[in-house]
mmCIF file with all atom_site columns, N, CA and C in Angstrom:
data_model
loop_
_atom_site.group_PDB
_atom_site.id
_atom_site.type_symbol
_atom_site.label_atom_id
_atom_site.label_alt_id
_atom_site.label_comp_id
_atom_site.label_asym_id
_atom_site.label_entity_id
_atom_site.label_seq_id
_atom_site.pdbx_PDB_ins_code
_atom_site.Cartn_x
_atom_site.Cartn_y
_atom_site.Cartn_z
_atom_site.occupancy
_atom_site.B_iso_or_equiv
_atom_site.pdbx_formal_charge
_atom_site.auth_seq_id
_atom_site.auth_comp_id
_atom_site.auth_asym_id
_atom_site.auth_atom_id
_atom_site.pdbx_PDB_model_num
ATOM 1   N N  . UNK A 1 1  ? 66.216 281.051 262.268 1.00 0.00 ? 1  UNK A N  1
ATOM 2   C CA . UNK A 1 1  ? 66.748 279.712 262.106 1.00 0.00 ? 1  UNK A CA 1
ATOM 3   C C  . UNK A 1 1  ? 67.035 279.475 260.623 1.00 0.00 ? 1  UNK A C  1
ATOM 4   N N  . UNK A 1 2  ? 67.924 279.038 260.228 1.00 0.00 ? 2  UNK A N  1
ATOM 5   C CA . UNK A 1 2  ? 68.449 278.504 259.016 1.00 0.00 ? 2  UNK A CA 1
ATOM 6   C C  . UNK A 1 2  ? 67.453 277.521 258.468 1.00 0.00 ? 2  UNK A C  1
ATOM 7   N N  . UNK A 1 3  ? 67.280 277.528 257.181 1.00 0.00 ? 3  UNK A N  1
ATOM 8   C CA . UNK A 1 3  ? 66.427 276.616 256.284 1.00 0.00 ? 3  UNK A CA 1
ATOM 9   C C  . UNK A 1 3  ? 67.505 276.362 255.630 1.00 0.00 ? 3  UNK A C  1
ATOM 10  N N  . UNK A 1 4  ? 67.418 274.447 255.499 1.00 0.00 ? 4  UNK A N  1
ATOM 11  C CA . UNK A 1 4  ? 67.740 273.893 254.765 1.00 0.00 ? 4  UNK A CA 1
ATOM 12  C C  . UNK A 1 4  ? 67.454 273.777 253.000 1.00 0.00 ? 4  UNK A C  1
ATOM 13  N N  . UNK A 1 5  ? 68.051 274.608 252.458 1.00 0.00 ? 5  UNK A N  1
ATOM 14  C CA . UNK A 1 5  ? 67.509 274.637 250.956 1.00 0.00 ? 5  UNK A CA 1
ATOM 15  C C  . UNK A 1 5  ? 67.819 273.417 250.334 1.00 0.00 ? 5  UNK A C  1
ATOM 16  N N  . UNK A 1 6  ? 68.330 271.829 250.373 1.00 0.00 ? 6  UNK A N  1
ATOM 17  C CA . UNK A 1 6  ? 68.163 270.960 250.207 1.00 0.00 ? 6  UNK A CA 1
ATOM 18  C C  . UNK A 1 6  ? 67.764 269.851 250.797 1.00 0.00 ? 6  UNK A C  1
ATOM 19  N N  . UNK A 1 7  ? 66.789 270.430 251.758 1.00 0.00 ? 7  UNK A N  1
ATOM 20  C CA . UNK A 1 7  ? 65.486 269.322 252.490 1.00 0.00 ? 7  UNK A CA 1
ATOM 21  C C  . UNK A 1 7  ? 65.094 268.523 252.032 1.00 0.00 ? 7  UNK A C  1
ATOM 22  N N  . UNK A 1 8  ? 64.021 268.725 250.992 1.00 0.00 ? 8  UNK A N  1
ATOM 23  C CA . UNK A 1 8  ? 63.208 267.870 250.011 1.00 0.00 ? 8  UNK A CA 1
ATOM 24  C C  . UNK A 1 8  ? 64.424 266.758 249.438 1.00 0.00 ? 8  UNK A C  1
ATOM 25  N N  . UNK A 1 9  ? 65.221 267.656 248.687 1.00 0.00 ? 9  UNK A N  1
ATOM 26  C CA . UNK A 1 9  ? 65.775 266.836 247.905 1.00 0.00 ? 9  UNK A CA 1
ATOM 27  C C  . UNK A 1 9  ? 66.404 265.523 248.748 1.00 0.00 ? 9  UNK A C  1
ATOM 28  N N  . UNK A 1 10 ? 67.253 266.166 250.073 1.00 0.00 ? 10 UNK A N  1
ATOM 29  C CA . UNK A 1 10 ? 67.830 264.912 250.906 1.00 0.00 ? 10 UNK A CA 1
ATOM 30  C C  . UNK A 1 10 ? 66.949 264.451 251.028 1.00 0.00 ? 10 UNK A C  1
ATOM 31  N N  . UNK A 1 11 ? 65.300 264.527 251.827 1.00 0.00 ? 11 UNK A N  1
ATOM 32  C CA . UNK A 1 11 ? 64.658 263.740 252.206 1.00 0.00 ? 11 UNK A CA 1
ATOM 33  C C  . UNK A 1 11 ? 64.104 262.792 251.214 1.00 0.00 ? 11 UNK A C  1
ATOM 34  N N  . UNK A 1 12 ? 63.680 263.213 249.657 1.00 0.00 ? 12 UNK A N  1
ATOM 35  C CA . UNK A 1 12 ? 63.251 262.307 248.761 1.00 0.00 ? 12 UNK A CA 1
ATOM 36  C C  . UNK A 1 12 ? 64.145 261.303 248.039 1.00 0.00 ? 12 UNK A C  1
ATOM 37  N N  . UNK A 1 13 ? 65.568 261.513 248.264 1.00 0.00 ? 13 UNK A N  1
ATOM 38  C CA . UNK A 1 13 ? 66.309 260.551 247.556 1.00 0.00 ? 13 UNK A CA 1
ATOM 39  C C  . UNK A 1 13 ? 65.942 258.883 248.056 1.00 0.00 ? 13 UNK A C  1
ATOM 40  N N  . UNK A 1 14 ? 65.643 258.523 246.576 1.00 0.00 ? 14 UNK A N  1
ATOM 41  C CA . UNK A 1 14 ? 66.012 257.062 246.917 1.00 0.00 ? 14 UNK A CA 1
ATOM 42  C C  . UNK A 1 14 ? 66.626 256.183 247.433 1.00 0.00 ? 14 UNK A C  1
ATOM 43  N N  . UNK A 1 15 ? 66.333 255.938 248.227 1.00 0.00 ? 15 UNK A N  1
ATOM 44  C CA . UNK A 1 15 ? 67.536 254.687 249.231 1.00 0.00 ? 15 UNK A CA 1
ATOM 45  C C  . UNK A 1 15 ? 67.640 253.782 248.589 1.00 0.00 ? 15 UNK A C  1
ATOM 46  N N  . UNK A 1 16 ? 68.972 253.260 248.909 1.00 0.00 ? 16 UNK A N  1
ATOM 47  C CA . UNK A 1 16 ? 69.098 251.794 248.124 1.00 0.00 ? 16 UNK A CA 1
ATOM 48  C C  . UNK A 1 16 ? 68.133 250.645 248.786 1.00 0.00 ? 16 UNK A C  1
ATOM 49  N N  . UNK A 1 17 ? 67.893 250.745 250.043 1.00 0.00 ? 17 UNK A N  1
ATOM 50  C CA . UNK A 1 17 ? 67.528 249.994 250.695 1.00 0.00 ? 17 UNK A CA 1
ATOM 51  C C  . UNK A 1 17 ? 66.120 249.917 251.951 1.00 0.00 ? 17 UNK A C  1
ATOM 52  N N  . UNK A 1 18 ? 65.070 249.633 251.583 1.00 0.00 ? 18 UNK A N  1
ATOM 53  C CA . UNK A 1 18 ? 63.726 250.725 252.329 1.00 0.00 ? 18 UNK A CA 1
ATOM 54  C C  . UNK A 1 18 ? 62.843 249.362 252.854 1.00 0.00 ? 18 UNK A C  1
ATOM 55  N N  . UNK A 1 19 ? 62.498 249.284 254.354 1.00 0.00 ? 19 UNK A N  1
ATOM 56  C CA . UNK A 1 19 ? 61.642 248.875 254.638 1.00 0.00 ? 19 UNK A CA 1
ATOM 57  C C  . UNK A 1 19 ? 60.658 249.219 255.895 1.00 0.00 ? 19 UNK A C  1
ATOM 58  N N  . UNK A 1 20 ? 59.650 249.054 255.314 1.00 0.00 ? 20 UNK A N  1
ATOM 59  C CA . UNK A 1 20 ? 58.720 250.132 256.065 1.00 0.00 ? 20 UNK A CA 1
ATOM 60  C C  . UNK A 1 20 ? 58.549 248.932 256.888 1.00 0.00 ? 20 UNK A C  1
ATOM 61  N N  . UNK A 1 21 ? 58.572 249.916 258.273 1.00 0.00 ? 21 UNK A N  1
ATOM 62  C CA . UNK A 1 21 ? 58.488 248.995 259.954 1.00 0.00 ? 21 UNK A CA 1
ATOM 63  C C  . UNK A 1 21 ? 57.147 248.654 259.914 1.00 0.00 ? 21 UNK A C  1
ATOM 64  N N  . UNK A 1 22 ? 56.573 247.777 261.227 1.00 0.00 ? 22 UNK A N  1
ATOM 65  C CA . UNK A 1 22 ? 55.321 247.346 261.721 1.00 0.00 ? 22 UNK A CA 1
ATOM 66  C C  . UNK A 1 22 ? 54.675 248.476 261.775 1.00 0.00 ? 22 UNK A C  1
ATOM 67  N N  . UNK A 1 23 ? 55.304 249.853 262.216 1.00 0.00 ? 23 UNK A N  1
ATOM 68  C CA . UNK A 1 23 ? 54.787 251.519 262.941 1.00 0.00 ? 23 UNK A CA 1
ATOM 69  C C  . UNK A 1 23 ? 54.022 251.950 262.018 1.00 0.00 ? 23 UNK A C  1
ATOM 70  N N  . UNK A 1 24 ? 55.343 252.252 260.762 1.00 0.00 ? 24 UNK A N  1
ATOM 71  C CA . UNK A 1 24 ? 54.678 252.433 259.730 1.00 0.00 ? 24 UNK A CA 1
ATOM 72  C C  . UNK A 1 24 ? 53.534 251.858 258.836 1.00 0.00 ? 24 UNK A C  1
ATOM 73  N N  . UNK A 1 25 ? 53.976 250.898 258.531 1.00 0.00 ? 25 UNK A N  1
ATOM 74  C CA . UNK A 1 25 ? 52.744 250.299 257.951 1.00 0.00 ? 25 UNK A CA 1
ATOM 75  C C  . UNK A 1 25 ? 51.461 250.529 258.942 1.00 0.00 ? 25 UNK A C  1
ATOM 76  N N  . UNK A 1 26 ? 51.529 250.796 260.372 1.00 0.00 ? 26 UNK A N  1
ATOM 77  C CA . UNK A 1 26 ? 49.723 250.802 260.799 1.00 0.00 ? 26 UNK A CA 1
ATOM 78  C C  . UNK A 1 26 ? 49.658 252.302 260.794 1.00 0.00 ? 26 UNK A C  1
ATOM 79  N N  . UNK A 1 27 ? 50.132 253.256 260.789 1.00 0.00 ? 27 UNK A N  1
ATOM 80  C CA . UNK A 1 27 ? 50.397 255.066 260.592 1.00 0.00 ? 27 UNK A CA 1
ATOM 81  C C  . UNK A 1 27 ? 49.629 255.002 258.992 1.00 0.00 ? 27 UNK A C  1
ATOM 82  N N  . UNK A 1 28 ? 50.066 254.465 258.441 1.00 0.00 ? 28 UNK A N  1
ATOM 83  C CA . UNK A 1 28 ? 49.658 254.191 256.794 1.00 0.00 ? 28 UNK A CA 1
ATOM 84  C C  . UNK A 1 28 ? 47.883 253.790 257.269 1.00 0.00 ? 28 UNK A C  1
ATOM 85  N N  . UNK A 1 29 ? 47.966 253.018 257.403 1.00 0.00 ? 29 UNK A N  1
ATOM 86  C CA . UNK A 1 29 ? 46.484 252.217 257.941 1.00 0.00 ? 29 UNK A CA 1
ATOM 87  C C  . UNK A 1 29 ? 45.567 253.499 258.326 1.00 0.00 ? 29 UNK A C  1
ATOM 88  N N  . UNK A 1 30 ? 46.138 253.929 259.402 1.00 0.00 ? 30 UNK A N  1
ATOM 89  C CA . UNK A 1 30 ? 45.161 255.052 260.473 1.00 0.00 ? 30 UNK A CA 1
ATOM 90  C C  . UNK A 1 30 ? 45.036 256.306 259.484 1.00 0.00 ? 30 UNK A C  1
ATOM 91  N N  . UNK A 1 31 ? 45.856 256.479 258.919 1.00 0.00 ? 31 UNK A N  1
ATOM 92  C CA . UNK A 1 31 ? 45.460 257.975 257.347 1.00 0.00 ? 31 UNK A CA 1
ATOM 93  C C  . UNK A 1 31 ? 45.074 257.482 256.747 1.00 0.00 ? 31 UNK A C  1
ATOM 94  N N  . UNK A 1 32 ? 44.750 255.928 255.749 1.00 0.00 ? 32 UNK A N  1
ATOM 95  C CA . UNK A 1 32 ? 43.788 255.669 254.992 1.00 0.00 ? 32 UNK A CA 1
ATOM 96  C C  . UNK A 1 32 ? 42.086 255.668 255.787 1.00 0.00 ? 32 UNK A C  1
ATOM 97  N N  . UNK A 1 33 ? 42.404 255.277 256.977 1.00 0.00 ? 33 UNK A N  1
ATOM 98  C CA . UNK A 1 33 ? 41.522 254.759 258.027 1.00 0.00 ? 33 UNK A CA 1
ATOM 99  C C  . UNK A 1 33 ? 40.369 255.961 258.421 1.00 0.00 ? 33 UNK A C  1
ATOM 100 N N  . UNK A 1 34 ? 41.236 257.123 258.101 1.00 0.00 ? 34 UNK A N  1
ATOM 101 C CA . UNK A 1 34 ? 40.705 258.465 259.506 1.00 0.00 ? 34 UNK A CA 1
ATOM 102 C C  . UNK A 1 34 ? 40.291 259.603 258.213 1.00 0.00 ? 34 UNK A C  1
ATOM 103 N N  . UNK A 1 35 ? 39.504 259.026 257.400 1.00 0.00 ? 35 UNK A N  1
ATOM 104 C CA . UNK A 1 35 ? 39.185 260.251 256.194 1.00 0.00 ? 35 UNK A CA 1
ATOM 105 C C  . UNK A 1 35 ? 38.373 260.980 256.911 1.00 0.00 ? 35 UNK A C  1
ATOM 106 N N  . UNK A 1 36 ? 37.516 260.919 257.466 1.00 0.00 ? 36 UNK A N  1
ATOM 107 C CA . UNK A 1 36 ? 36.906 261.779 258.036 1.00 0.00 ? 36 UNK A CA 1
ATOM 108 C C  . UNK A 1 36 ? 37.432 262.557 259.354 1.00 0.00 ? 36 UNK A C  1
ATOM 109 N N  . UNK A 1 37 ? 38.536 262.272 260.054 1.00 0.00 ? 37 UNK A N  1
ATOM 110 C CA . UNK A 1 37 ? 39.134 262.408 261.081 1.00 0.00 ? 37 UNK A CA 1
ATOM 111 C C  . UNK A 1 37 ? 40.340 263.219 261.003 1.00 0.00 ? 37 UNK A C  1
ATOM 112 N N  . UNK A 1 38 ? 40.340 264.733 260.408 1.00 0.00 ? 38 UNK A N  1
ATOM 113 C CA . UNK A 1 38 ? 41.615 265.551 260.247 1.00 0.00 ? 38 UNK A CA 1
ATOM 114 C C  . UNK A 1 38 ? 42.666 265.436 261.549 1.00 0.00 ? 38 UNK A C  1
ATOM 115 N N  . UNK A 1 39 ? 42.018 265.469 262.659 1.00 0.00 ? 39 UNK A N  1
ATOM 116 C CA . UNK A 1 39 ? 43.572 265.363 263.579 1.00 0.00 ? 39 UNK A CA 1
ATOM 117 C C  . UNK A 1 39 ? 43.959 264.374 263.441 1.00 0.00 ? 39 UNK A C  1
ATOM 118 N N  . UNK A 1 40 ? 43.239 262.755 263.636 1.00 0.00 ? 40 UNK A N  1
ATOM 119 C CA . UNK A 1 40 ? 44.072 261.990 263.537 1.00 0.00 ? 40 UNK A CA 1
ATOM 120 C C  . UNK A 1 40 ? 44.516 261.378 262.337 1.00 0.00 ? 40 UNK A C  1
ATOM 121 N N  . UNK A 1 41 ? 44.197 261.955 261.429 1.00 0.00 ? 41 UNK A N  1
ATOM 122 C CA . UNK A 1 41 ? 45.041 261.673 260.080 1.00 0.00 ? 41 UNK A CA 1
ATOM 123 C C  . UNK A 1 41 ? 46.262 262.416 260.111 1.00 0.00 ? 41 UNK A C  1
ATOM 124 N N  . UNK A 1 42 ? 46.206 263.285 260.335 1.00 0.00 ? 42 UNK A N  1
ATOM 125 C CA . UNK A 1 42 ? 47.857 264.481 260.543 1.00 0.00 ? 42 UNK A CA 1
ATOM 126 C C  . UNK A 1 42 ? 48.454 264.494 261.397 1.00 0.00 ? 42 UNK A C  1
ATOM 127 N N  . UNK A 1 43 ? 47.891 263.438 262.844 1.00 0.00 ? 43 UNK A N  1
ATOM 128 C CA . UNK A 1 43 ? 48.726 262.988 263.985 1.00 0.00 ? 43 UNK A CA 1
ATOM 129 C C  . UNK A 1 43 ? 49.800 261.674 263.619 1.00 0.00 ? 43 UNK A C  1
ATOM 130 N N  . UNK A 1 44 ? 48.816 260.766 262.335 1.00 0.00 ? 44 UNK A N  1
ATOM 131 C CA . UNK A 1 44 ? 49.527 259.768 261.907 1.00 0.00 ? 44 UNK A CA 1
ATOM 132 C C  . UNK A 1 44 ? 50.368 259.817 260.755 1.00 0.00 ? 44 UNK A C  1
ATOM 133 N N  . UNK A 1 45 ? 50.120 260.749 260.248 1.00 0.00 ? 45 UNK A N  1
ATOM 134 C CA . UNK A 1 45 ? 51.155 261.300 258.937 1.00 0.00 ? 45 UNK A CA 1
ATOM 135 C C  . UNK A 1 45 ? 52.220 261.750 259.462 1.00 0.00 ? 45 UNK A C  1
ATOM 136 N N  . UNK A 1 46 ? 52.488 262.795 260.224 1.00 0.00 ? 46 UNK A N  1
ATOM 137 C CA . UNK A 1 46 ? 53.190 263.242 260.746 1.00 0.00 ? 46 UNK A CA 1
ATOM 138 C C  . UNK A 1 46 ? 54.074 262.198 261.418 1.00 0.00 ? 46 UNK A C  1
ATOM 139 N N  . UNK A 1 47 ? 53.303 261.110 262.389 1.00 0.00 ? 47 UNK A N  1
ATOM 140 C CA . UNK A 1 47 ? 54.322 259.879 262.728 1.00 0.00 ? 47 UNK A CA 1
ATOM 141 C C  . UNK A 1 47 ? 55.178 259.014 261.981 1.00 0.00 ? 47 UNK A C  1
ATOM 142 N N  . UNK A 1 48 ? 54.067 258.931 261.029 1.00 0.00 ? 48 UNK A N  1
ATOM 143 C CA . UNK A 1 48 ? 54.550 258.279 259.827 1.00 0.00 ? 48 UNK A CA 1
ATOM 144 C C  . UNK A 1 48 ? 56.099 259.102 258.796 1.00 0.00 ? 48 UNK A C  1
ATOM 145 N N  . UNK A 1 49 ? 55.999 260.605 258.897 1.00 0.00 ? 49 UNK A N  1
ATOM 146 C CA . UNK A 1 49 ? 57.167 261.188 257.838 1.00 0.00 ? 49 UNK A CA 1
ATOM 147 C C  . UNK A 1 49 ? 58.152 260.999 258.989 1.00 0.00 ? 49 UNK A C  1
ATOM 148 N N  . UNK A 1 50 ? 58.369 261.181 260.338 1.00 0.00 ? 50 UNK A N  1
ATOM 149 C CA . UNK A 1 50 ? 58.810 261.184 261.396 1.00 0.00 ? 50 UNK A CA 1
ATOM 150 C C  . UNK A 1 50 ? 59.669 259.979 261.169 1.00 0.00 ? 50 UNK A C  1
ATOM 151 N N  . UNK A 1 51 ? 58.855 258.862 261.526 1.00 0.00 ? 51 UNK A N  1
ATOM 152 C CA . UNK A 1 51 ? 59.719 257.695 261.321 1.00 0.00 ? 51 UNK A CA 1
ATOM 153 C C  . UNK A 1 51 ? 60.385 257.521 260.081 1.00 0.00 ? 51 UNK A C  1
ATOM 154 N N  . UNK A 1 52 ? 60.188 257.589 258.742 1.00 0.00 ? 52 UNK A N  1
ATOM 155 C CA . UNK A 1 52 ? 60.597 257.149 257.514 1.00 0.00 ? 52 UNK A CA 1
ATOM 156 C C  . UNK A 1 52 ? 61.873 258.579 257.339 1.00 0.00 ? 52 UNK A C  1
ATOM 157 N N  . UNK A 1 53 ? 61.872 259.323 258.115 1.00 0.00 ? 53 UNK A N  1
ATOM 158 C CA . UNK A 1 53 ? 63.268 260.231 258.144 1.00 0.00 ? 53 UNK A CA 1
ATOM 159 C C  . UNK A 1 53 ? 64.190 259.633 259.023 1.00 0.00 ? 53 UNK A C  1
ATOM 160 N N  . UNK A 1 54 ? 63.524 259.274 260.838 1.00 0.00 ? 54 UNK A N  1
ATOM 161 C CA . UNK A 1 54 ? 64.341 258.871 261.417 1.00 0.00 ? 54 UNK A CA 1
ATOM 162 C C  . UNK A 1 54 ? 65.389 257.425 260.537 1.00 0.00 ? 54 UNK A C  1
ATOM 163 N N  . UNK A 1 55 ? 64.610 256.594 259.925 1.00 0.00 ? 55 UNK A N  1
ATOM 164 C CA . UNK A 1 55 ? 64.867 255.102 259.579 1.00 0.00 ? 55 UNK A CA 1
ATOM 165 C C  . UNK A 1 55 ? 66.049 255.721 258.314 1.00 0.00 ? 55 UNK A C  1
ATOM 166 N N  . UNK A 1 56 ? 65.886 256.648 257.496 1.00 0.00 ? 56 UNK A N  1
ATOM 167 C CA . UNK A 1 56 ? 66.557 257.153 256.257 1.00 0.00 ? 56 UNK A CA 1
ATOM 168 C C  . UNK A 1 56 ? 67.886 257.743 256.232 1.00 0.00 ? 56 UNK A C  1
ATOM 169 N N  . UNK A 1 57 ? 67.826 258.757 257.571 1.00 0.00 ? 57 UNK A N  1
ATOM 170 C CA . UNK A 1 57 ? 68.867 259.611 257.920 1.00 0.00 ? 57 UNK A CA 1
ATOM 171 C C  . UNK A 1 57 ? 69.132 260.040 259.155 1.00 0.00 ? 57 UNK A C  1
ATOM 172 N N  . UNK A 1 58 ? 68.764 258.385 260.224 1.00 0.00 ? 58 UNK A N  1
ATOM 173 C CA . UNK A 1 58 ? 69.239 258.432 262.181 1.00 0.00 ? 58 UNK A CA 1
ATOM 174 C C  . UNK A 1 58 ? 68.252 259.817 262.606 1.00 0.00 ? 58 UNK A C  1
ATOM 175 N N  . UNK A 1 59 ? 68.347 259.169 263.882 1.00 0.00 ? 59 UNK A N  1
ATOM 176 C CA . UNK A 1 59 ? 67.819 260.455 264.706 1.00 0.00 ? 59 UNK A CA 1
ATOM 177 C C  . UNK A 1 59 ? 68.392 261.382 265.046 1.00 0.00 ? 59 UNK A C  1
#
């Protein structure tokens, strides 16, 4: 499969325009929330980069 060699970069550009949903903000919550809790910290991170790509650059 092809790798995108400008991943990062598309994915980190600044948007002009950013607001983090209800989803996000509690995904944020549950990884500050779950320090002791490796799956569900990386179940909610993962939701969390998930959405803030879908919201950045469509599904």
């Amino acid at each position: 499969q092809d790798i995108d060699q400008d991943f990062l970069a598309n994915h980190l550009r600044s948007p002009t325009t950013f607001v983090a949903t209800h989803s996000m903000l509690a995904d944020v919550a549950k990884i500050m929330d779950a320090v002791t809790d490796n799956v569900m910290r990386r179940e909610a991170a993962a939701s969390l980069l998930n959405s803030i790509s879908k919201t950045l650059h469509g599904s």
